[in-house]
PDB file of C-alpha atoms and ligand atoms in Angstrom:
ATOM      1  CA  MET A   1    -107.296  10.984 -23.464  1.00  0.00           C
ATOM      2  CA  SER A   2    -103.705  11.783 -22.647  1.00  0.00           C
ATOM      3  CA  ASP A   3    -101.372  13.808 -24.815  1.00  0.00           C
ATOM      4  CA  ALA A   4     -98.309  12.141 -23.321  1.00  0.00           C
ATOM      5  CA  PRO A   5     -95.776  11.461 -26.074  1.00  0.00           C
ATOM      6  CA  THR A   6     -95.308   7.902 -27.296  1.00  0.00           C
ATOM      7  CA  LEU A   7     -92.047   5.974 -27.241  1.00  0.00           C
ATOM      8  CA  GLY A   8     -91.865   6.188 -31.023  1.00  0.00           C
ATOM      9  CA  ALA A   9     -92.444   9.955 -31.105  1.00  0.00           C
ATOM     10  CA  LEU A  10     -89.836  10.509 -28.389  1.00  0.00           C
ATOM     11  CA  LEU A  11     -87.292   8.481 -30.329  1.00  0.00           C
ATOM     12  CA  VAL A  12     -87.870  10.460 -33.514  1.00  0.00           C
ATOM     13  CA  ALA A  13     -87.596  13.767 -31.635  1.00  0.00           C
ATOM     14  CA  ALA A  14     -84.477  12.642 -29.750  1.00  0.00           C
ATOM     15  CA  ARG A  15     -82.743  11.634 -32.976  1.00  0.00           C
ATOM     16  CA  ARG A  16     -83.575  14.938 -34.605  1.00  0.00           C
ATOM     17  CA  ARG A  17     -82.309  16.868 -31.582  1.00  0.00           C
ATOM     18  CA  LEU A  18     -78.951  15.042 -31.579  1.00  0.00           C
ATOM     19  CA  LYS A  19     -78.558  15.213 -35.373  1.00  0.00           C
ATOM     20  CA  ASP A  20     -79.211  18.950 -35.248  1.00  0.00           C
ATOM     21  CA  ALA A  21     -76.490  19.219 -32.587  1.00  0.00           C
ATOM     22  CA  GLY A  22     -74.061  17.536 -35.004  1.00  0.00           C
ATOM     23  CA  ILE A  23     -73.723  14.263 -33.079  1.00  0.00           C
ATOM     24  CA  ASP A  24     -72.458  11.595 -35.531  1.00  0.00           C
ATOM     25  CA  THR A  25     -73.895   8.731 -33.519  1.00  0.00           C
ATOM     26  CA  ALA A  26     -77.327  10.374 -33.119  1.00  0.00           C
ATOM     27  CA  ASP A  27     -79.320   7.240 -34.040  1.00  0.00           C
ATOM     28  CA  ILE A  28     -77.814   4.840 -31.553  1.00  0.00           C
ATOM     29  CA  ASP A  29     -77.362   7.468 -28.839  1.00  0.00           C
ATOM     30  CA  ALA A  30     -81.024   8.534 -29.104  1.00  0.00           C
ATOM     31  CA  ARG A  31     -82.148   4.922 -28.805  1.00  0.00           C
ATOM     32  CA  LEU A  32     -79.907   4.208 -25.782  1.00  0.00           C
ATOM     33  CA  LEU A  33     -81.061   7.360 -23.983  1.00  0.00           C
ATOM     34  CA  VAL A  34     -84.770   6.784 -24.700  1.00  0.00           C
ATOM     35  CA  GLU A  35     -84.473   3.170 -23.525  1.00  0.00           C
ATOM     36  CA  ALA A  36     -82.683   4.155 -20.328  1.00  0.00           C
ATOM     37  CA  ALA A  37     -84.975   7.110 -19.547  1.00  0.00           C
ATOM     38  CA  THR A  38     -88.188   5.159 -20.064  1.00  0.00           C
ATOM     39  CA  GLY A  39     -87.127   1.666 -19.002  1.00  0.00           C
ATOM     40  CA  ALA A  40     -88.187   0.367 -22.416  1.00  0.00           C
ATOM     41  CA  SER A  41     -86.366  -2.640 -23.859  1.00  0.00           C
ATOM     42  CA  ARG A  42     -85.031  -2.764 -27.404  1.00  0.00           C
ATOM     43  CA  LEU A  43     -88.004  -4.932 -28.317  1.00  0.00           C
ATOM     44  CA  ASP A  44     -90.440  -2.386 -26.804  1.00  0.00           C
ATOM     45  CA  MET A  45     -88.921   0.278 -29.037  1.00  0.00           C
ATOM     46  CA  LEU A  46     -90.074  -1.749 -32.040  1.00  0.00           C
ATOM     47  CA  ALA A  47     -93.190  -3.520 -30.807  1.00  0.00           C
ATOM     48  CA  ALA A  48     -94.618  -0.921 -28.402  1.00  0.00           C
ATOM     49  CA  ALA A  49     -93.723   2.327 -30.150  1.00  0.00           C
ATOM     50  CA  ASP A  50     -97.222   3.683 -29.476  1.00  0.00           C
ATOM     51  CA  ARG A  51     -96.938   3.237 -25.681  1.00  0.00           C
ATOM     52  CA  SER A  52     -97.241   6.577 -23.909  1.00  0.00           C
ATOM     53  CA  VAL A  53     -94.434   7.740 -21.676  1.00  0.00           C
ATOM     54  CA  ALA A  54     -94.852   9.248 -18.186  1.00  0.00           C
ATOM     55  CA  PRO A  55     -93.851  12.901 -17.650  1.00  0.00           C
ATOM     56  CA  ASP A  56     -90.957  12.123 -15.260  1.00  0.00           C
ATOM     57  CA  ALA A  57     -89.338   9.894 -17.891  1.00  0.00           C
ATOM     58  CA  VAL A  58     -89.790  12.571 -20.544  1.00  0.00           C
ATOM     59  CA  GLU A  59     -88.197  15.132 -18.260  1.00  0.00           C
ATOM     60  CA  ARG A  60     -85.251  12.811 -17.531  1.00  0.00           C
ATOM     61  CA  LEU A  61     -84.772  12.258 -21.241  1.00  0.00           C
ATOM     62  CA  GLN A  62     -84.804  15.986 -21.996  1.00  0.00           C
ATOM     63  CA  LYS A  63     -82.024  16.568 -19.433  1.00  0.00           C
ATOM     64  CA  TRP A  64     -79.932  13.756 -20.881  1.00  0.00           C
ATOM     65  CA  LEU A  65     -80.430  14.954 -24.456  1.00  0.00           C
ATOM     66  CA  HIS A  66     -79.284  18.383 -23.390  1.00  0.00           C
ATOM     67  CA  ARG A  67     -76.080  16.890 -21.963  1.00  0.00           C
ATOM     68  CA  ARG A  68     -75.516  14.670 -25.002  1.00  0.00           C
ATOM     69  CA  ALA A  69     -76.083  17.600 -27.385  1.00  0.00           C
ATOM     70  CA  ALA A  70     -73.412  19.482 -25.411  1.00  0.00           C
ATOM     71  CA  GLY A  71     -70.912  16.687 -26.155  1.00  0.00           C
ATOM     72  CA  GLU A  72     -71.046  14.448 -23.077  1.00  0.00           C
ATOM     73  CA  PRO A  73     -70.763  10.776 -24.128  1.00  0.00           C
ATOM     74  CA  VAL A  74     -73.763   8.491 -23.492  1.00  0.00           C
ATOM     75  CA  GLY A  75     -71.697   6.247 -21.206  1.00  0.00           C
ATOM     76  CA  ARG A  76     -70.869   9.181 -18.927  1.00  0.00           C
ATOM     77  CA  ILE A  77     -74.508  10.313 -18.828  1.00  0.00           C
ATOM     78  CA  LEU A  78     -75.763   6.841 -17.926  1.00  0.00           C
ATOM     79  CA  GLY A  79     -72.717   5.968 -15.769  1.00  0.00           C
ATOM     80  CA  ALA A  80     -72.507   2.649 -17.584  1.00  0.00           C
ATOM     81  CA  ALA A  81     -71.370   1.154 -20.863  1.00  0.00           C
ATOM     82  CA  SER A  82     -71.656  -2.138 -22.643  1.00  0.00           C
ATOM     83  CA  PHE A  83     -68.499  -4.071 -23.543  1.00  0.00           C
ATOM     84  CA  TYR A  84     -68.446  -7.466 -25.228  1.00  0.00           C
ATOM     85  CA  GLY A  85     -72.159  -7.814 -24.406  1.00  0.00           C
ATOM     86  CA  LEU A  86     -71.636  -7.239 -20.656  1.00  0.00           C
ATOM     87  CA  ASP A  87     -72.600  -4.185 -18.601  1.00  0.00           C
ATOM     88  CA  PHE A  88     -69.957  -2.080 -16.854  1.00  0.00           C
ATOM     89  CA  ALA A  89     -70.338   0.817 -14.468  1.00  0.00           C
ATOM     90  CA  LEU A  90     -68.043   3.786 -15.154  1.00  0.00           C
ATOM     91  CA  GLY A  91     -66.463   6.162 -12.683  1.00  0.00           C
ATOM     92  CA  PRO A  92     -64.542   9.426 -12.950  1.00  0.00           C
ATOM     93  CA  ASP A  93     -61.266   7.455 -12.735  1.00  0.00           C
ATOM     94  CA  THR A  94     -62.049   4.949 -15.478  1.00  0.00           C
ATOM     95  CA  LEU A  95     -61.880   5.124 -19.248  1.00  0.00           C
ATOM     96  CA  GLU A  96     -65.119   4.309 -20.968  1.00  0.00           C
ATOM     97  CA  PRO A  97     -64.456   0.855 -22.448  1.00  0.00           C
ATOM     98  CA  ARG A  98     -64.138   1.104 -26.243  1.00  0.00           C
ATOM     99  CA  PRO A  99     -65.220  -1.429 -28.859  1.00  0.00           C
ATOM    100  CA  ASP A 100     -61.560  -1.371 -30.059  1.00  0.00           C
ATOM    101  CA  THR A 101     -60.531  -3.024 -26.805  1.00  0.00           C
ATOM    102  CA  GLU A 102     -62.673  -6.056 -27.647  1.00  0.00           C
ATOM    103  CA  THR A 103     -59.812  -6.936 -30.025  1.00  0.00           C
ATOM    104  CA  LEU A 104     -57.549  -7.532 -27.015  1.00  0.00           C
ATOM    105  CA  VAL A 105     -60.165  -9.804 -25.430  1.00  0.00           C
ATOM    106  CA  GLU A 106     -60.514 -11.696 -28.728  1.00  0.00           C
ATOM    107  CA  VAL A 107     -56.752 -12.213 -29.066  1.00  0.00           C
ATOM    108  CA  ALA A 108     -56.468 -13.567 -25.507  1.00  0.00           C
ATOM    109  CA  LEU A 109     -59.548 -15.796 -25.829  1.00  0.00           C
ATOM    110  CA  ALA A 110     -58.368 -17.189 -29.165  1.00  0.00           C
ATOM    111  CA  ALA A 111     -54.981 -18.103 -27.658  1.00  0.00           C
ATOM    112  CA  VAL A 112     -56.603 -19.871 -24.693  1.00  0.00           C
ATOM    113  CA  ARG A 113     -59.083 -21.740 -26.901  1.00  0.00           C
ATOM    114  CA  ALA A 114     -56.320 -22.836 -29.256  1.00  0.00           C
ATOM    115  CA  GLY A 115     -54.472 -24.347 -26.278  1.00  0.00           C
ATOM    116  CA  ARG A 116     -51.524 -21.970 -26.835  1.00  0.00           C
ATOM    117  CA  ILE A 117     -51.090 -20.966 -23.201  1.00  0.00           C
ATOM    118  CA  ALA A 118     -48.767 -23.042 -21.044  1.00  0.00           C
ATOM    119  CA  GLY A 119     -50.562 -24.533 -18.056  1.00  0.00           C
ATOM    120  CA  ALA A 120     -54.093 -23.675 -19.246  1.00  0.00           C
ATOM    121  CA  SER A 121     -56.617 -25.922 -20.956  1.00  0.00           C
ATOM    122  CA  PRO A 122     -58.635 -24.620 -23.942  1.00  0.00           C
ATOM    123  CA  HIS A 123     -61.522 -24.063 -21.479  1.00  0.00           C
ATOM    124  CA  GLY A 124     -59.331 -21.953 -19.219  1.00  0.00           C
ATOM    125  CA  ASP A 125     -58.662 -24.475 -16.423  1.00  0.00           C
ATOM    126  CA  GLY A 126     -55.333 -23.488 -14.931  1.00  0.00           C
ATOM    127  CA  LEU A 127     -55.452 -20.009 -16.440  1.00  0.00           C
ATOM    128  CA  ARG A 128     -54.165 -17.303 -14.110  1.00  0.00           C
ATOM    129  CA  LEU A 129     -54.498 -13.913 -15.725  1.00  0.00           C
ATOM    130  CA  LEU A 130     -53.228 -10.485 -14.770  1.00  0.00           C
ATOM    131  CA  ASP A 131     -54.752  -7.242 -16.096  1.00  0.00           C
ATOM    132  CA  LEU A 132     -52.509  -4.215 -15.528  1.00  0.00           C
ATOM    133  CA  GLY A 133     -54.298  -0.861 -15.253  1.00  0.00           C
ATOM    134  CA  THR A 134     -57.736  -2.425 -15.280  1.00  0.00           C
ATOM    135  CA  GLY A 135     -59.929   0.726 -15.127  1.00  0.00           C
ATOM    136  CA  THR A 136     -63.543  -0.509 -15.222  1.00  0.00           C
ATOM    137  CA  GLY A 137     -62.213  -4.076 -15.163  1.00  0.00           C
ATOM    138  CA  ALA A 138     -63.686  -4.611 -18.637  1.00  0.00           C
ATOM    139  CA  ILE A 139     -60.857  -6.814 -19.953  1.00  0.00           C
ATOM    140  CA  ALA A 140     -60.313  -9.023 -16.883  1.00  0.00           C
ATOM    141  CA  VAL A 141     -64.019  -9.359 -16.073  1.00  0.00           C
ATOM    142  CA  THR A 142     -64.939 -10.257 -19.651  1.00  0.00           C
ATOM    143  CA  LEU A 143     -62.182 -12.864 -19.906  1.00  0.00           C
ATOM    144  CA  LEU A 144     -63.232 -14.457 -16.613  1.00  0.00           C
ATOM    145  CA  ALA A 145     -66.893 -14.368 -17.663  1.00  0.00           C
ATOM    146  CA  LYS A 146     -66.003 -16.260 -20.848  1.00  0.00           C
ATOM    147  CA  LEU A 147     -63.620 -18.670 -19.085  1.00  0.00           C
ATOM    148  CA  PRO A 148     -65.473 -19.929 -16.012  1.00  0.00           C
ATOM    149  CA  CYS A 149     -62.543 -21.922 -14.590  1.00  0.00           C
ATOM    150  CA  ALA A 150     -59.964 -19.143 -14.863  1.00  0.00           C
ATOM    151  CA  ARG A 151     -58.822 -16.867 -12.028  1.00  0.00           C
ATOM    152  CA  GLY A 152     -57.121 -13.502 -12.110  1.00  0.00           C
ATOM    153  CA  VAL A 153     -55.707 -10.365 -10.564  1.00  0.00           C
ATOM    154  CA  ALA A 154     -56.460  -6.819 -11.712  1.00  0.00           C
ATOM    155  CA  THR A 155     -54.363  -3.785 -10.773  1.00  0.00           C
ATOM    156  CA  ASP A 156     -54.826  -0.057 -11.014  1.00  0.00           C
ATOM    157  CA  LEU A 157     -52.986   2.953  -9.680  1.00  0.00           C
ATOM    158  CA  SER A 158     -56.309   4.604  -8.890  1.00  0.00           C
ATOM    159  CA  PRO A 159     -58.238   3.378  -5.823  1.00  0.00           C
ATOM    160  CA  GLY A 160     -61.394   4.884  -7.388  1.00  0.00           C
ATOM    161  CA  ALA A 161     -60.980   2.791 -10.525  1.00  0.00           C
ATOM    162  CA  LEU A 162     -60.366  -0.357  -8.461  1.00  0.00           C
ATOM    163  CA  SER A 163     -63.563   0.118  -6.546  1.00  0.00           C
ATOM    164  CA  VAL A 164     -65.502   0.459  -9.828  1.00  0.00           C
ATOM    165  CA  ALA A 165     -63.744  -2.652 -11.182  1.00  0.00           C
ATOM    166  CA  ARG A 166     -64.603  -4.628  -8.044  1.00  0.00           C
ATOM    167  CA  ASP A 167     -68.248  -3.635  -8.407  1.00  0.00           C
ATOM    168  CA  ASN A 168     -68.181  -4.655 -12.081  1.00  0.00           C
ATOM    169  CA  ALA A 169     -66.647  -8.032 -11.231  1.00  0.00           C
ATOM    170  CA  HIS A 170     -69.522  -8.712  -8.825  1.00  0.00           C
ATOM    171  CA  ARG A 171     -72.230  -7.493 -11.181  1.00  0.00           C
ATOM    172  CA  ASN A 172     -70.917  -9.815 -13.858  1.00  0.00           C
ATOM    173  CA  GLY A 173     -70.637 -12.809 -11.557  1.00  0.00           C
ATOM    174  CA  VAL A 174     -66.834 -13.177 -11.445  1.00  0.00           C
ATOM    175  CA  GLY A 175     -66.098 -11.406  -8.133  1.00  0.00           C
ATOM    176  CA  ASP A 176     -64.996 -14.630  -6.436  1.00  0.00           C
ATOM    177  CA  ARG A 177     -62.350 -15.301  -9.121  1.00  0.00           C
ATOM    178  CA  LEU A 178     -60.784 -11.848  -9.436  1.00  0.00           C
ATOM    179  CA  ASP A 179     -58.447 -10.262  -6.869  1.00  0.00           C
ATOM    180  CA  PHE A 180     -57.391  -6.626  -6.887  1.00  0.00           C
ATOM    181  CA  ALA A 181     -54.116  -4.860  -6.153  1.00  0.00           C
ATOM    182  CA  GLN A 182     -53.583  -1.119  -6.019  1.00  0.00           C
ATOM    183  CA  GLY A 183     -50.332   0.174  -7.491  1.00  0.00           C
ATOM    184  CA  ASP A 184     -48.423   1.189 -10.589  1.00  0.00           C
ATOM    185  CA  PHE A 185     -48.408  -1.763 -13.004  1.00  0.00           C
ATOM    186  CA  PHE A 186     -46.423  -4.604 -11.334  1.00  0.00           C
ATOM    187  CA  SER A 187     -45.539  -2.701  -8.160  1.00  0.00           C
ATOM    188  CA  ALA A 188     -48.267  -4.329  -6.055  1.00  0.00           C
ATOM    189  CA  VAL A 189     -48.210  -7.690  -7.826  1.00  0.00           C
ATOM    190  CA  SER A 190     -46.669 -10.867  -6.518  1.00  0.00           C
ATOM    191  CA  GLY A 191     -46.623 -14.262  -8.137  1.00  0.00           C
ATOM    192  CA  SER A 192     -46.652 -15.263 -11.752  1.00  0.00           C
ATOM    193  CA  PHE A 193     -49.223 -15.605 -14.472  1.00  0.00           C
ATOM    194  CA  ASN A 194     -49.750 -17.432 -17.733  1.00  0.00           C
ATOM    195  CA  LEU A 195     -51.691 -14.565 -19.329  1.00  0.00           C
ATOM    196  CA  ILE A 196     -50.862 -10.878 -18.847  1.00  0.00           C
ATOM    197  CA  VAL A 197     -52.975  -8.242 -20.589  1.00  0.00           C
ATOM    198  CA  SER A 198     -53.054  -4.463 -20.464  1.00  0.00           C
ATOM    199  CA  ASN A 199     -54.648  -1.460 -22.108  1.00  0.00           C
ATOM    200  CA  PRO A 200     -52.244   1.098 -20.615  1.00  0.00           C
ATOM    201  CA  PRO A 201     -52.220   4.845 -21.273  1.00  0.00           C
ATOM    202  CA  TYR A 202     -50.624   5.208 -24.707  1.00  0.00           C
ATOM    203  CA  ILE A 203     -51.417   8.652 -26.060  1.00  0.00           C
ATOM    204  CA  ALA A 204     -48.300  10.849 -26.503  1.00  0.00           C
ATOM    205  CA  SER A 205     -48.565  13.772 -24.039  1.00  0.00           C
ATOM    206  CA  ALA A 206     -48.352  16.424 -26.766  1.00  0.00           C
ATOM    207  CA  VAL A 207     -51.283  14.863 -28.652  1.00  0.00           C
ATOM    208  CA  ILE A 208     -53.699  14.875 -25.705  1.00  0.00           C
ATOM    209  CA  SER A 209     -54.825  18.434 -26.470  1.00  0.00           C
ATOM    210  CA  ASP A 210     -55.798  17.343 -30.037  1.00  0.00           C
ATOM    211  CA  LEU A 211     -58.010  14.454 -28.904  1.00  0.00           C
ATOM    212  CA  ASP A 212     -61.709  14.555 -29.625  1.00  0.00           C
ATOM    213  CA  PRO A 213     -63.313  16.670 -26.862  1.00  0.00           C
ATOM    214  CA  GLU A 214     -65.567  13.732 -25.958  1.00  0.00           C
ATOM    215  CA  VAL A 215     -62.408  11.854 -24.928  1.00  0.00           C
ATOM    216  CA  ARG A 216     -60.308  14.778 -23.690  1.00  0.00           C
ATOM    217  CA  LEU A 217     -62.981  16.271 -21.453  1.00  0.00           C
ATOM    218  CA  HIS A 218     -64.558  13.080 -20.128  1.00  0.00           C
ATOM    219  CA  ASP A 219     -61.903  10.351 -19.870  1.00  0.00           C
ATOM    220  CA  PRO A 220     -59.290  10.553 -17.080  1.00  0.00           C
ATOM    221  CA  LEU A 221     -55.864  11.848 -18.130  1.00  0.00           C
ATOM    222  CA  LEU A 222     -54.124   9.184 -16.030  1.00  0.00           C
ATOM    223  CA  ALA A 223     -55.654   6.507 -18.265  1.00  0.00           C
ATOM    224  CA  LEU A 224     -54.618   8.246 -21.498  1.00  0.00           C
ATOM    225  CA  ASP A 225     -51.233   9.953 -21.102  1.00  0.00           C
ATOM    226  CA  GLY A 226     -48.418   7.636 -22.149  1.00  0.00           C
ATOM    227  CA  GLY A 227     -45.574  10.161 -21.758  1.00  0.00           C
ATOM    228  CA  PRO A 228     -43.547  11.990 -24.432  1.00  0.00           C
ATOM    229  CA  ASP A 229     -43.807   9.270 -27.112  1.00  0.00           C
ATOM    230  CA  GLY A 230     -46.811   7.425 -25.666  1.00  0.00           C
ATOM    231  CA  LEU A 231     -44.680   4.362 -24.903  1.00  0.00           C
ATOM    232  CA  ASP A 232     -43.726   4.922 -21.235  1.00  0.00           C
ATOM    233  CA  ALA A 233     -46.186   2.364 -19.880  1.00  0.00           C
ATOM    234  CA  TYR A 234     -45.044  -0.371 -22.286  1.00  0.00           C
ATOM    235  CA  ARG A 235     -41.407   0.206 -21.284  1.00  0.00           C
ATOM    236  CA  THR A 236     -42.261  -0.057 -17.592  1.00  0.00           C
ATOM    237  CA  ILE A 237     -44.340  -3.189 -18.032  1.00  0.00           C
ATOM    238  CA  VAL A 238     -41.866  -4.945 -20.329  1.00  0.00           C
ATOM    239  CA  GLY A 239     -39.031  -4.169 -17.900  1.00  0.00           C
ATOM    240  CA  ASP A 240     -40.646  -6.236 -15.132  1.00  0.00           C
ATOM    241  CA  LEU A 241     -42.390  -8.815 -17.256  1.00  0.00           C
ATOM    242  CA  HIS A 242     -40.072 -11.739 -16.705  1.00  0.00           C
ATOM    243  CA  ASP A 243     -40.593 -11.694 -12.941  1.00  0.00           C
ATOM    244  CA  HIS A 244     -44.282 -12.423 -13.479  1.00  0.00           C
ATOM    245  CA  LEU A 245     -44.739 -14.187 -16.813  1.00  0.00           C
ATOM    246  CA  VAL A 246     -44.177 -17.948 -16.751  1.00  0.00           C
ATOM    247  CA  PRO A 247     -42.425 -19.674 -19.682  1.00  0.00           C
ATOM    248  CA  GLY A 248     -44.940 -20.384 -22.463  1.00  0.00           C
ATOM    249  CA  ALA A 249     -47.274 -17.621 -21.232  1.00  0.00           C
ATOM    250  CA  LEU A 250     -48.968 -15.000 -23.409  1.00  0.00           C
ATOM    251  CA  PHE A 251     -48.540 -11.250 -23.052  1.00  0.00           C
ATOM    252  CA  ALA A 252     -50.871  -8.968 -25.032  1.00  0.00           C
ATOM    253  CA  VAL A 253     -51.436  -5.204 -24.976  1.00  0.00           C
ATOM    254  CA  GLU A 254     -53.631  -2.691 -26.712  1.00  0.00           C
ATOM    255  CA  ILE A 255     -51.752  -0.075 -28.741  1.00  0.00           C
ATOM    256  CA  GLY A 256     -52.400   3.137 -30.668  1.00  0.00           C
ATOM    257  CA  TRP A 257     -52.848   2.641 -34.436  1.00  0.00           C
ATOM    258  CA  ASP A 258     -49.302   3.896 -35.194  1.00  0.00           C
ATOM    259  CA  GLN A 259     -47.424   2.104 -32.402  1.00  0.00           C
ATOM    260  CA  GLY A 260     -47.232  -1.431 -33.847  1.00  0.00           C
ATOM    261  CA  LYS A 261     -43.572  -1.299 -34.910  1.00  0.00           C
ATOM    262  CA  ALA A 262     -42.329   0.374 -31.725  1.00  0.00           C
ATOM    263  CA  VAL A 263     -44.189  -1.995 -29.398  1.00  0.00           C
ATOM    264  CA  GLU A 264     -43.181  -5.012 -31.475  1.00  0.00           C
ATOM    265  CA  ALA A 265     -39.567  -3.905 -31.010  1.00  0.00           C
ATOM    266  CA  LEU A 266     -40.045  -3.568 -27.237  1.00  0.00           C
ATOM    267  CA  PHE A 267     -41.480  -7.088 -27.117  1.00  0.00           C
ATOM    268  CA  GLY A 268     -38.409  -8.234 -29.056  1.00  0.00           C
ATOM    269  CA  THR A 269     -35.976  -6.634 -26.613  1.00  0.00           C
ATOM    270  CA  ALA A 270     -37.814  -8.411 -23.793  1.00  0.00           C
ATOM    271  CA  GLY A 271     -37.001 -11.718 -25.517  1.00  0.00           C
ATOM    272  CA  LEU A 272     -40.620 -12.554 -26.343  1.00  0.00           C
ATOM    273  CA  VAL A 273     -41.267 -14.866 -29.286  1.00  0.00           C
ATOM    274  CA  GLU A 274     -44.158 -15.352 -31.743  1.00  0.00           C
ATOM    275  CA  ILE A 275     -44.745 -11.596 -31.707  1.00  0.00           C
ATOM    276  CA  GLU A 276     -47.845 -10.628 -33.670  1.00  0.00           C
ATOM    277  CA  VAL A 277     -49.653  -7.359 -34.400  1.00  0.00           C
ATOM    278  CA  HIS A 278     -53.457  -7.705 -34.656  1.00  0.00           C
ATOM    279  CA  CYS A 279     -55.911  -5.289 -36.281  1.00  0.00           C
ATOM    280  CA  ASP A 280     -59.259  -4.110 -34.934  1.00  0.00           C
ATOM    281  CA  LEU A 281     -62.534  -4.256 -36.862  1.00  0.00           C
ATOM    282  CA  GLY A 282     -61.673  -0.920 -38.475  1.00  0.00           C
ATOM    283  CA  GLY A 283     -58.503  -2.514 -39.926  1.00  0.00           C
ATOM    284  CA  ARG A 284     -56.126  -0.495 -37.725  1.00  0.00           C
ATOM    285  CA  GLN A 285     -53.316  -2.057 -35.729  1.00  0.00           C
ATOM    286  CA  ARG A 286     -54.682  -2.390 -32.206  1.00  0.00           C
ATOM    287  CA  VAL A 287     -53.022  -5.235 -30.272  1.00  0.00           C
ATOM    288  CA  VAL A 288     -49.517  -6.673 -29.977  1.00  0.00           C
ATOM    289  CA  SER A 289     -49.065 -10.158 -28.509  1.00  0.00           C
ATOM    290  CA  GLY A 290     -46.064 -12.343 -27.789  1.00  0.00           C
ATOM    291  CA  ARG A 291     -45.117 -15.387 -25.800  1.00  0.00           C
ATOM    292  CA  ARG A 292     -42.406 -16.080 -23.314  1.00  0.00           C
ATOM    293  CA  SER A 293     -40.291 -18.815 -24.772  1.00  0.00           C
ATOM    294  CA  THR A 294     -40.182 -22.175 -23.029  1.00  0.00           C
ATOM    295  CA  GLN A 295     -36.746 -22.928 -24.434  1.00  0.00           C
ATOM    296  CA  PHE A 296     -34.147 -20.716 -22.761  1.00  0.00           C
ATOM    297  CA  ASP A 297     -35.294 -20.649 -19.165  1.00  0.00           C
TER     298      ASP A 297
HETATM  299  N1  LIG B 301     -58.137   4.250 -27.206  1.00  0.00           N
HETATM  300  C1  LIG B 301     -58.208   5.349 -26.307  1.00  0.00           C
HETATM  301  C2  LIG B 301     -58.490   6.627 -27.064  1.00  0.00           C
HETATM  302  O1  LIG B 301     -58.417   6.646 -28.252  1.00  0.00           O
HETATM  303  C3  LIG B 301     -56.919   5.499 -25.514  1.00  0.00           C
HETATM  304  C4  LIG B 301     -56.796   4.416 -24.560  1.00  0.00           C
HETATM  305  C5  LIG B 301     -55.467   4.367 -23.910  1.00  0.00           C
HETATM  306  O2  LIG B 301     -54.657   5.309 -23.871  1.00  0.00           O
HETATM  307  N2  LIG B 301     -55.247   3.241 -23.388  1.00  0.00           N
HETATM  308  O3  LIG B 301     -58.814   7.611 -26.469  1.00  0.00           O
END
């Protein structure tokens, strides 16, 4: 008889350990770490809770729980995160994709499917998208995965982030439809697009030190710091938009919860029309979208 712990017992102990450490997301984090450490599926966790677990997996789990209890996010521990149901590798130069950013994907997908994008069918034929500051590639890769006829380009200032994004494009089966360009926003981009998306750095510099330590200590500053008022990246992007956005095309960005009015105004000064602010699932303003008019070009 072995006294190896069972999956179920490990899960209960892992939850308790993380709760005791004050981790708000103890339940889900414990489950993700136990699954990853033992190779168990979600179904195994329910249907095979009495399966015993080998000592090397238990040891791995203990190390991970120690790191999680010390405040390291699960995505950083596992080097991977799930976004819109797809798996993404993370690197030191990439933000961990957030559920909030799924709002940006939803806004872009809804516009394509409603036939609102000039030159693209509701299935994405003819869609040429550009993702500025792609990080893990989560936004571009997810859009291409959902729109199998679309093509795109993803940029990032960080070569490290681009190499993670390239890997993620291949792991999610869209590597042959996504090109990469290294540079600051539009600086390495040529050509024009009928969908431009971005989740740029938008945290005001002075606020960075107040961010939750799980963000401040583990996400790269380059992907967070939006300058004195958090709006530097939007100004840069909007300034060059017309060279790359075809008439009738959609432009959509993620924003901080209190930036809706300011970003809406920037979209207005760029002459965009049909400007809309969209909320995330938590009811906070999260995305601004607008279209380039077809009428005055
Ligand atoms: N939403 C991220 C956060 O709250 C910031 C992402 C960004 O600056 N683009 O940390």
